[in-house]
CSV table of C-alpha atoms and ligand atoms in Angstrom, one decimal:
chain,number,residue,atom,x,y,z
E,1,MET,CA,0.1,0.1,0.1
E,2,GLN,CA,1.4,3.6,-0.8
E,3,THR,CA,2.2,6.0,1.7
E,4,ASN,CA,1.9,9.0,-0.4
E,5,ARG,CA,-0.6,11.8,-0.8
E,6,LYS,CA,-1.3,14.7,-3.3
E,7,ILE,CA,-0.8,18.2,-2.0
E,8,ALA,CA,-1.3,20.0,-5.1
E,9,ASP,CA,-1.9,19.6,-8.7
E,10,SER,CA,1.0,16.8,-9.9
E,11,ILE,CA,2.8,17.1,-6.5
E,12,TYR,CA,2.8,14.7,-4.0
E,13,TYR,CA,4.2,13.9,-0.5
E,14,ILE,CA,6.6,10.8,-0.3
E,15,GLY,CA,8.3,11.3,3.2
E,16,ALA,CA,8.3,8.6,5.6
E,17,ASN,CA,8.2,8.6,9.7
E,18,ASP,CA,10.9,7.5,12.2
E,19,ARG,CA,9.2,6.3,15.6
E,20,ARG,CA,12.2,3.9,16.5
E,21,LEU,CA,15.1,6.7,16.8
E,22,ALA,CA,15.7,7.8,20.2
E,23,LEU,CA,18.1,10.4,19.6
E,24,PHE,CA,17.7,13.0,16.4
E,25,GLU,CA,21.6,13.7,15.5
E,26,ASN,CA,22.2,11.2,17.9
E,27,MET,CA,21.7,13.9,20.1
E,28,PHE,CA,18.3,15.2,20.8
E,29,PRO,CA,15.7,13.3,22.3
E,30,ILE,CA,12.5,12.5,20.2
E,31,GLU,CA,9.8,11.3,22.1
E,32,ASN,CA,7.2,12.1,19.3
E,33,GLY,CA,9.6,10.7,16.8
E,34,VAL,CA,10.5,12.5,13.5
E,35,SER,CA,9.2,12.9,10.0
E,36,TYR,CA,11.7,13.0,6.8
E,37,ASN,CA,9.8,14.9,4.4
E,38,SER,CA,10.2,14.2,0.5
E,39,TYR,CA,8.2,15.3,-2.7
E,40,PHE,CA,7.4,14.1,-6.2
E,41,ILE,CA,6.5,16.3,-8.9
E,42,ASP,CA,4.8,14.5,-11.8
E,43,ASP,CA,4.8,16.9,-14.7
E,44,GLU,CA,6.1,16.6,-18.3
E,45,LYS,CA,9.4,15.9,-16.6
E,46,THR,CA,9.5,13.9,-13.1
E,47,ALA,CA,11.2,15.1,-10.2
E,48,VAL,CA,12.0,13.6,-6.8
E,49,LEU,CA,12.4,16.2,-4.2
E,50,ASP,CA,15.1,15.3,-1.4
E,51,THR,CA,15.2,11.5,0.3
E,52,VAL,CA,14.6,10.1,3.1
E,53,ASP,CA,17.0,8.8,6.1
E,54,ARG,CA,18.2,5.6,5.5
E,55,PHE,CA,16.3,3.9,8.5
E,56,VAL,CA,12.8,4.3,6.5
E,57,SER,CA,14.0,4.2,2.9
E,58,GLU,CA,11.8,1.4,2.1
E,59,PRO,CA,8.2,3.2,2.0
E,60,PHE,CA,10.1,6.3,0.1
E,61,PHE,CA,11.4,4.0,-2.7
E,62,GLU,CA,7.9,2.4,-3.0
E,63,ASN,CA,6.2,5.6,-3.4
E,64,VAL,CA,8.8,6.8,-6.1
E,65,ASP,CA,8.4,3.7,-8.0
E,66,LYS,CA,4.4,3.5,-7.9
E,67,LEU,CA,4.2,7.5,-8.8
E,68,LEU,CA,6.3,7.0,-11.6
E,69,ALA,CA,4.5,4.2,-13.0
E,70,GLY,CA,7.0,2.6,-15.2
E,71,ARG,CA,8.0,6.7,-16.2
E,72,ARG,CA,11.7,7.6,-16.3
E,73,LEU,CA,12.4,9.7,-13.6
E,74,ASP,CA,14.2,12.9,-14.7
E,75,TYR,CA,15.4,14.9,-11.9
E,76,LEU,CA,16.3,14.5,-8.2
E,77,VAL,CA,16.6,18.1,-6.4
E,78,VAL,CA,18.9,17.9,-3.3
E,79,HIS,CA,17.7,21.1,-1.3
E,80,HIS,CA,20.0,19.8,1.6
E,81,MET,CA,23.1,17.1,2.2
E,82,GLU,CA,22.2,16.5,5.7
E,83,PRO,CA,21.9,12.2,6.0
E,84,ASP,CA,18.5,12.4,7.3
E,85,HIS,CA,17.8,13.5,3.8
E,86,ALA,CA,20.3,12.8,1.5
E,87,ALA,CA,21.0,9.2,2.3
E,88,ASN,CA,19.6,7.5,-0.2
E,89,ILE,CA,21.2,9.7,-3.0
E,90,GLY,CA,23.5,6.9,-4.0
E,91,ARG,CA,20.8,4.3,-4.2
E,92,LEU,CA,18.4,6.4,-6.2
E,93,MET,CA,21.5,7.2,-8.7
E,94,ARG,CA,22.3,3.5,-9.1
E,95,MET,CA,18.7,2.9,-9.5
E,96,TYR,CA,17.9,5.8,-12.3
E,97,PRO,CA,20.8,6.0,-14.0
E,98,GLU,CA,19.0,8.8,-16.6
E,99,MET,CA,18.1,10.8,-13.4
E,100,LYS,CA,19.9,14.2,-13.3
E,101,VAL,CA,21.0,15.7,-10.0
E,102,VAL,CA,20.1,19.0,-9.7
E,103,CYS,CA,21.7,20.9,-6.6
E,104,SER,CA,24.3,23.9,-5.7
E,105,ALA,CA,27.9,23.3,-6.5
E,106,LYS,CA,28.7,22.7,-2.7
E,107,ALA,CA,26.2,20.1,-2.5
E,108,GLY,CA,27.6,18.4,-5.5
E,109,GLN,CA,31.0,18.5,-3.5
E,110,MET,CA,29.4,17.1,-0.5
E,111,ILE,CA,28.1,14.0,-2.7
E,112,LYS,CA,31.3,13.3,-3.5
E,113,GLN,CA,32.4,13.4,-0.1
E,114,PHE,CA,29.5,11.1,1.3
E,115,PHE,CA,29.2,8.5,-1.6
E,116,GLY,CA,32.5,8.8,-3.3
E,117,THR,CA,30.4,9.7,-6.6
E,118,ASP,CA,31.4,12.7,-9.0
E,119,LEU,CA,28.3,13.6,-10.8
E,120,GLY,CA,30.0,14.5,-13.7
E,121,GLU,CA,27.3,14.6,-16.5
E,122,ARG,CA,24.6,14.1,-14.3
E,123,ALA,CA,25.1,17.3,-12.2
E,124,VAL,CA,22.7,20.2,-13.1
E,125,TYR,CA,24.2,22.8,-10.9
E,126,VAL,CA,22.0,25.9,-9.7
E,127,LYS,CA,22.2,29.0,-7.8
E,128,GLU,CA,20.2,31.7,-6.5
E,129,GLY,CA,17.4,32.7,-9.1
E,130,ASP,CA,17.8,29.7,-11.5
E,131,LYS,CA,15.1,27.9,-12.8
E,132,LEU,CA,14.2,24.5,-13.4
E,133,GLU,CA,11.5,23.7,-16.0
E,134,LEU,CA,9.6,20.7,-15.4
E,135,GLY,CA,6.5,21.2,-17.9
E,136,SER,CA,3.5,23.2,-16.0
E,137,HIS,CA,5.7,23.5,-12.6
E,138,THR,CA,8.9,25.7,-12.7
E,139,LEU,CA,10.9,25.6,-9.5
E,140,THR,CA,13.1,28.9,-8.7
E,141,PHE,CA,15.9,28.4,-6.3
E,142,ILE,CA,16.7,30.3,-3.3
E,143,ALA,CA,20.6,30.1,-1.7
E,144,ALA,CA,19.9,29.4,1.8
E,145,PRO,CA,23.6,28.8,3.3
E,146,MET,CA,23.9,28.0,6.8
E,147,VAL,CA,20.1,27.2,7.1
E,148,HIS,CA,21.6,24.5,8.2
E,149,TRP,CA,24.5,23.8,6.1
E,150,PRO,CA,26.5,25.8,3.8
E,151,GLU,CA,24.9,23.9,0.4
E,152,VAL,CA,21.3,24.5,1.1
E,153,MET,CA,19.3,25.7,-1.2
E,154,LEU,CA,15.5,26.3,-1.0
E,155,SER,CA,13.1,26.4,-4.1
E,156,TYR,CA,9.9,27.9,-4.9
E,157,GLU,CA,7.0,26.5,-7.0
E,158,GLU,CA,5.5,29.3,-9.0
E,159,LYS,CA,2.3,27.7,-10.0
E,160,GLU,CA,1.0,26.5,-6.8
E,161,GLY,CA,3.2,29.1,-4.4
E,162,ILE,CA,4.9,26.6,-2.9
E,163,LEU,CA,8.3,27.0,-1.0
E,164,PHE,CA,10.1,23.6,-0.5
E,165,SER,CA,12.1,25.2,2.8
E,166,ALA,CA,14.7,22.3,3.5
E,167,ASP,CA,14.9,22.1,7.2
E,168,ALA,CA,13.6,26.0,7.7
E,169,PHE,CA,10.0,25.8,9.1
E,170,GLY,CA,10.6,22.2,10.4
E,171,SER,CA,9.8,20.1,13.4
E,172,PHE,CA,10.2,17.4,15.4
E,173,GLY,CA,7.1,14.7,15.4
E,174,THR,CA,5.9,12.2,13.2
E,175,LEU,CA,3.0,13.0,10.8
E,176,ASP,CA,0.4,10.7,12.2
E,177,GLY,CA,-2.1,10.7,9.4
E,178,THR,CA,-2.4,14.7,8.9
E,179,ILE,CA,0.3,15.9,6.8
E,180,PHE,CA,-0.9,19.7,7.1
E,181,ASN,CA,-0.8,22.2,9.8
E,182,ASP,CA,-4.5,22.7,9.3
E,183,GLU,CA,-5.4,19.0,9.9
E,184,ALA,CA,-3.6,19.0,12.9
E,185,LEU,CA,-3.5,20.5,16.6
E,186,ILE,CA,-0.9,23.1,16.6
E,187,ASP,CA,-1.3,24.1,20.0
E,188,GLU,CA,1.4,25.5,22.8
E,189,ALA,CA,3.1,21.9,23.1
E,190,TRP,CA,3.6,21.8,19.1
E,191,TYR,CA,5.3,25.2,19.0
E,192,ALA,CA,7.5,24.3,21.7
E,193,GLU,CA,8.9,21.3,19.9
E,194,ALA,CA,9.0,23.3,16.6
E,195,GLY,CA,10.8,25.7,18.7
E,196,ARG,CA,13.4,23.0,20.4
E,197,TYR,CA,14.2,22.0,16.6
E,198,TYR,CA,15.0,25.5,15.1
E,199,THR,CA,17.1,26.6,18.3
E,200,ASN,CA,19.1,23.5,18.9
E,201,ILE,CA,19.3,22.9,15.2
E,202,VAL,CA,19.5,26.4,13.4
E,203,GLY,CA,19.5,28.6,16.3
E,204,LYS,CA,23.2,29.3,15.5
E,205,TYR,CA,22.6,30.9,12.5
E,206,GLY,CA,20.0,33.7,13.5
E,207,PRO,CA,21.5,36.2,10.5
E,208,GLN,CA,21.4,33.6,8.0
E,209,THR,CA,17.7,32.5,8.9
E,210,GLN,CA,16.9,36.6,8.8
E,211,ALA,CA,18.3,37.0,5.2
E,212,VAL,CA,15.9,33.8,4.2
E,213,LEU,CA,12.8,35.4,5.8
E,214,LYS,CA,13.8,38.4,3.7
E,215,LYS,CA,13.8,36.8,0.6
E,216,ALA,CA,10.4,34.6,1.4
E,217,ALA,CA,8.7,38.1,2.3
E,218,GLY,CA,8.9,39.1,-1.7
E,219,LEU,CA,7.2,35.6,-2.5
E,220,ASP,CA,3.6,34.8,-2.6
E,221,ILE,CA,3.6,31.9,-0.5
E,222,LYS,CA,0.5,29.4,-0.3
E,223,MET,CA,2.0,26.5,1.2
E,224,ILE,CA,5.4,25.8,2.9
E,225,ALA,CA,6.8,22.4,2.6
E,226,PRO,CA,9.7,21.8,4.7
E,227,LEU,CA,11.6,18.7,5.2
E,228,HIS,CA,10.5,17.6,8.8
E,229,GLY,CA,6.9,18.2,10.0
E,230,TYR,CA,3.6,19.5,8.9
E,231,ILE,CA,3.4,21.4,5.4
E,232,TRP,CA,1.7,24.6,6.2
E,233,ARG,CA,-1.0,26.2,4.2
E,234,SER,CA,-2.9,28.4,6.8
E,235,ASN,CA,-2.0,30.9,9.2
E,236,ILE,CA,1.3,30.7,7.8
E,237,GLY,CA,2.2,34.2,9.1
E,238,ASP,CA,1.9,32.7,12.8
E,239,PHE,CA,4.9,30.4,12.3
E,240,ILE,CA,6.6,32.9,10.1
E,241,ALA,CA,6.7,35.3,13.2
E,242,LYS,CA,7.9,32.8,15.6
E,243,TYR,CA,11.0,32.3,13.1
E,244,ASP,CA,11.5,36.0,13.1
E,245,LEU,CA,11.6,36.3,16.9
E,246,TRP,CA,14.0,33.2,17.2
E,247,SER,CA,16.2,34.2,14.5
E,248,ARG,CA,16.7,37.8,15.8
E,249,TYR,CA,17.1,36.4,19.3
E,250,ARG,CA,14.5,38.2,20.2
E,251,PRO,CA,12.2,36.7,23.4
E,252,GLU,CA,8.8,35.1,22.7
E,253,GLU,CA,7.6,36.6,25.8
E,254,LYS,CA,8.6,38.1,29.2
E,255,GLY,CA,9.2,35.6,31.4
E,256,VAL,CA,11.8,33.7,34.1
E,257,LEU,CA,13.7,30.5,33.6
E,258,ILE,CA,15.2,29.7,36.7
E,259,ALA,CA,17.6,26.6,36.1
E,260,TYR,CA,19.4,24.9,38.9
E,261,ALA,CA,22.0,22.5,39.3
E,262,SER,CA,21.7,21.0,43.0
E,263,MET,CA,23.7,18.2,44.4
E,264,TYR,CA,21.8,17.7,47.8
E,265,GLY,CA,18.9,20.0,47.7
E,266,ASN,CA,20.3,23.2,49.1
E,267,THR,CA,20.9,24.9,45.5
E,268,GLU,CA,17.4,23.6,44.5
E,269,ASN,CA,15.6,25.1,47.9
E,270,ALA,CA,17.2,28.8,46.7
E,271,ALA,CA,15.5,28.3,43.1
E,272,ASN,CA,12.2,27.1,44.6
E,273,ALA,CA,12.3,30.3,47.1
E,274,LEU,CA,13.0,32.5,44.4
E,275,ALA,CA,9.9,31.2,42.1
E,276,LEU,CA,8.0,31.6,45.3
E,277,ALA,CA,9.2,35.0,46.0
E,278,LEU,CA,8.3,36.0,42.4
E,279,GLY,CA,5.2,34.4,42.2
E,280,GLU,CA,4.3,36.6,45.3
E,281,ARG,CA,5.4,39.6,43.3
E,282,GLY,CA,2.8,38.7,40.5
E,283,VAL,CA,5.4,37.2,38.2
E,284,LYS,CA,3.1,34.3,36.4
E,285,ASN,CA,5.6,33.4,33.7
E,286,VAL,CA,8.1,31.4,35.8
E,287,ARG,CA,9.5,27.9,34.9
E,288,VAL,CA,11.9,26.0,37.2
E,289,LYS,CA,13.9,23.1,35.7
E,290,ASP,CA,16.5,20.9,37.4
E,291,VAL,CA,19.4,20.8,34.5
E,292,SER,CA,20.4,17.6,35.9
E,293,VAL,CA,16.9,15.8,34.8
E,294,THR,CA,16.2,18.1,31.8
E,295,ASP,CA,17.5,17.2,28.6
E,296,VAL,CA,19.6,20.7,27.5
E,297,SER,CA,17.7,20.9,24.2
E,298,ASN,CA,14.5,21.7,26.5
E,299,LEU,CA,16.4,24.3,28.3
E,300,ILE,CA,17.7,26.0,25.1
E,301,TYR,CA,14.5,26.6,23.8
E,302,LEU,CA,13.3,28.0,27.2
E,303,ALA,CA,16.3,30.5,27.3
E,304,PHE,CA,14.9,31.4,23.8
E,305,ARG,CA,11.6,31.4,24.6
E,306,TYR,CA,11.9,33.9,28.0
E,307,SER,CA,13.4,37.1,28.6
E,308,HIS,CA,14.9,36.2,31.8
E,309,ILE,CA,17.2,33.4,33.0
E,310,VAL,CA,18.5,32.7,36.4
E,311,ILE,CA,21.4,30.2,36.7
E,312,ALA,CA,21.5,28.6,40.0
E,313,SER,CA,24.3,26.7,40.8
E,314,CYS,CA,26.4,24.5,43.3
E,315,THR,CA,30.2,24.6,42.4
E,316,TYR,CA,31.9,21.1,41.3
E,317,ASN,CA,35.4,20.6,40.7
E,318,LEU,CA,36.4,24.1,41.6
E,319,ALA,CA,33.7,25.2,38.7
E,320,ILE,CA,30.2,25.3,37.5
E,321,HIS,CA,28.1,22.0,38.0
E,322,PRO,CA,29.3,20.3,35.0
E,323,LYS,CA,25.5,19.7,34.0
E,324,MET,CA,25.2,23.6,34.4
E,325,GLU,CA,28.0,24.2,32.4
E,326,HIS,CA,26.8,22.6,29.5
E,327,PHE,CA,23.9,24.5,29.2
E,328,LEU,CA,25.9,28.0,29.4
E,329,LEU,CA,28.3,26.7,26.9
E,330,ASP,CA,25.4,25.5,24.6
E,331,MET,CA,23.7,28.8,25.0
E,332,LYS,CA,27.1,30.4,24.0
E,333,ALA,CA,27.2,28.2,20.8
E,334,LEU,CA,24.2,28.6,19.5
E,335,ASN,CA,24.5,32.5,19.7
E,336,LEU,CA,21.6,33.2,22.3
E,337,GLN,CA,21.6,37.1,23.1
E,338,ASN,CA,19.8,40.1,24.2
E,339,ARG,CA,18.5,38.4,27.4
E,340,THR,CA,18.8,39.2,31.2
E,341,VAL,CA,20.7,36.7,33.6
E,342,ALA,CA,20.5,36.7,37.3
E,343,LEU,CA,23.3,34.4,39.1
E,344,ILE,CA,22.7,32.3,42.3
E,345,GLU,CA,25.9,30.5,43.2
E,346,ASN,CA,26.6,27.7,46.0
E,347,GLY,CA,29.9,26.7,47.3
E,348,SER,CA,31.0,25.2,50.8
E,349,TRP,CA,34.6,26.2,50.7
E,350,ALA,CA,35.8,27.6,47.1
E,351,PRO,CA,32.6,29.1,45.1
E,352,ALA,CA,33.1,29.3,41.6
E,353,VAL,CA,29.9,30.0,39.7
E,354,ILE,CA,30.0,33.5,39.6
E,355,LYS,CA,33.3,34.1,38.6
E,356,ASN,CA,33.0,31.4,35.7
E,357,ALA,CA,29.4,32.1,34.7
E,358,THR,CA,30.0,35.5,34.4
E,359,GLU,CA,32.8,35.1,31.9
E,360,ILE,CA,30.8,33.0,29.9
E,361,PHE,CA,27.8,35.4,29.5
E,362,SER,CA,30.5,38.0,28.9
E,363,SER,CA,31.7,36.9,26.0
E,364,MET,CA,28.2,36.5,24.6
E,365,LYS,CA,26.4,39.4,22.9
E,366,ASP,CA,24.1,41.6,24.9
E,367,MET,CA,23.5,39.3,27.9
E,368,ARG,CA,23.2,41.7,30.7
E,369,ILE,CA,24.1,39.9,34.1
E,370,MET,CA,21.9,41.7,37.1
E,371,GLU,CA,23.7,43.4,40.0
E,372,GLU,CA,21.6,41.4,42.5
E,373,LYS,CA,23.3,38.2,43.0
E,374,VAL,CA,22.8,35.6,45.7
E,375,LEU,CA,25.6,34.0,47.1
E,376,ILE,CA,25.2,30.8,49.2
E,377,LYS,CA,27.9,28.9,51.4
E,378,SER,CA,26.2,25.4,51.7
E,379,ALA,CA,22.9,26.2,52.5
E,380,LEU,CA,20.6,29.3,52.3
E,381,GLN,CA,20.4,30.7,56.0
E,382,SER,CA,18.6,33.9,55.2
E,383,GLY,CA,16.1,35.0,52.5
E,384,GLU,CA,17.5,38.7,52.2
E,385,GLN,CA,19.5,38.2,49.0
E,386,ILE,CA,16.6,36.0,47.5
E,387,GLU,CA,14.1,39.1,48.3
E,388,ALA,CA,16.7,41.4,46.9
E,389,LEU,CA,17.0,39.6,43.6
E,390,ALA,CA,12.8,38.6,43.5
E,391,ASP,CA,12.3,42.3,43.8
E,392,ALA,CA,14.8,43.3,41.0
E,393,LEU,CA,13.6,40.4,38.6
E,394,ALA,CA,9.9,41.1,39.0
E,395,LYS,CA,10.0,45.3,38.4
E,396,ASP,CA,12.4,44.2,35.4
E,397,VAL,CA,9.7,41.6,33.9
E,398,LYS,CA,6.9,43.6,34.5
F,401,FEO,FE1,16.7,17.9,8.5
F,401,FEO,FE2,19.9,19.8,8.4
F,401,FEO,O1,18.6,18.1,7.9
């Protein structure tokens, strides 16, 4: 039974879901799996747009075979060379020897690196503004370097108004029967997963994402067809607005993420005391997270989402607790900027959190460290510093 679906005149979704993979990129937990989207255009010329990950290859090949119905496959369009989409290029080339490969020159170089195959005469190299005529459908290519690799091209199908957006506008989560956003429940939890995907995977490349958004603004987009997650055909502006915030490193909302690393509960106690003090002062938007049991990808999303971040950590090996250090270095690696941070340090004999965290935040762009700090020696003995920090935070957030 074929598992494709028509999404527009002569254009089909031919992707596949992975519900077995525990860690995307062997790094990010994906409780709800992930989809690898691929598309087929059945025009005077036939084209497959990207492939799927090798672990879910079979439905993809079945779909290609069924939709071709004995016709020749003319083109494989490669928007992105990361193996979650490119793994089957080599096999597809062997199966369809007449097929040309349409991609950026950089992607061609990567095909050689991954598959040992020089595209030679099979290559159709495209750059910004080039067109691929398929009959009644035409793809116009849009360079999107570093969204999320350097070779990435998007394409815009003029007749249907479809932007094939590669990783941009992707999300974690399988497509369980529904493939369009307006068939699905797009709630806060869904946006949190889409945000976790963007901020952790593409988050480092905000300016490059902004450049793509500017190019997209000049197109009449009726549908966004990404390589992961739902195809968007309604309320497209809502999702674009989130991308605009995330890629400008602007918080989605005023609120406080309190992230704590605590070995025996004393630093946790300070984090809870601060959260309560903020609640008392009318701050509604507070999230308290234990970095030792929260995957760092969730912390990263929350750091992008909220305006204020409190780091409460015990000292370990004369430095910041390793789990907290991972979070801090990840924020730095992903270029998070434009946030207000507050520091709570615990250390029984040689506290090092404020010094080390200040060094990290000072090396990032537009990170304001609040004057009000909390210094704990082993356990919180008085609420004075917490109250002072809560006063300052509540005033700032409101
Ligand atoms: Fe979904 Fe960058 O690959």
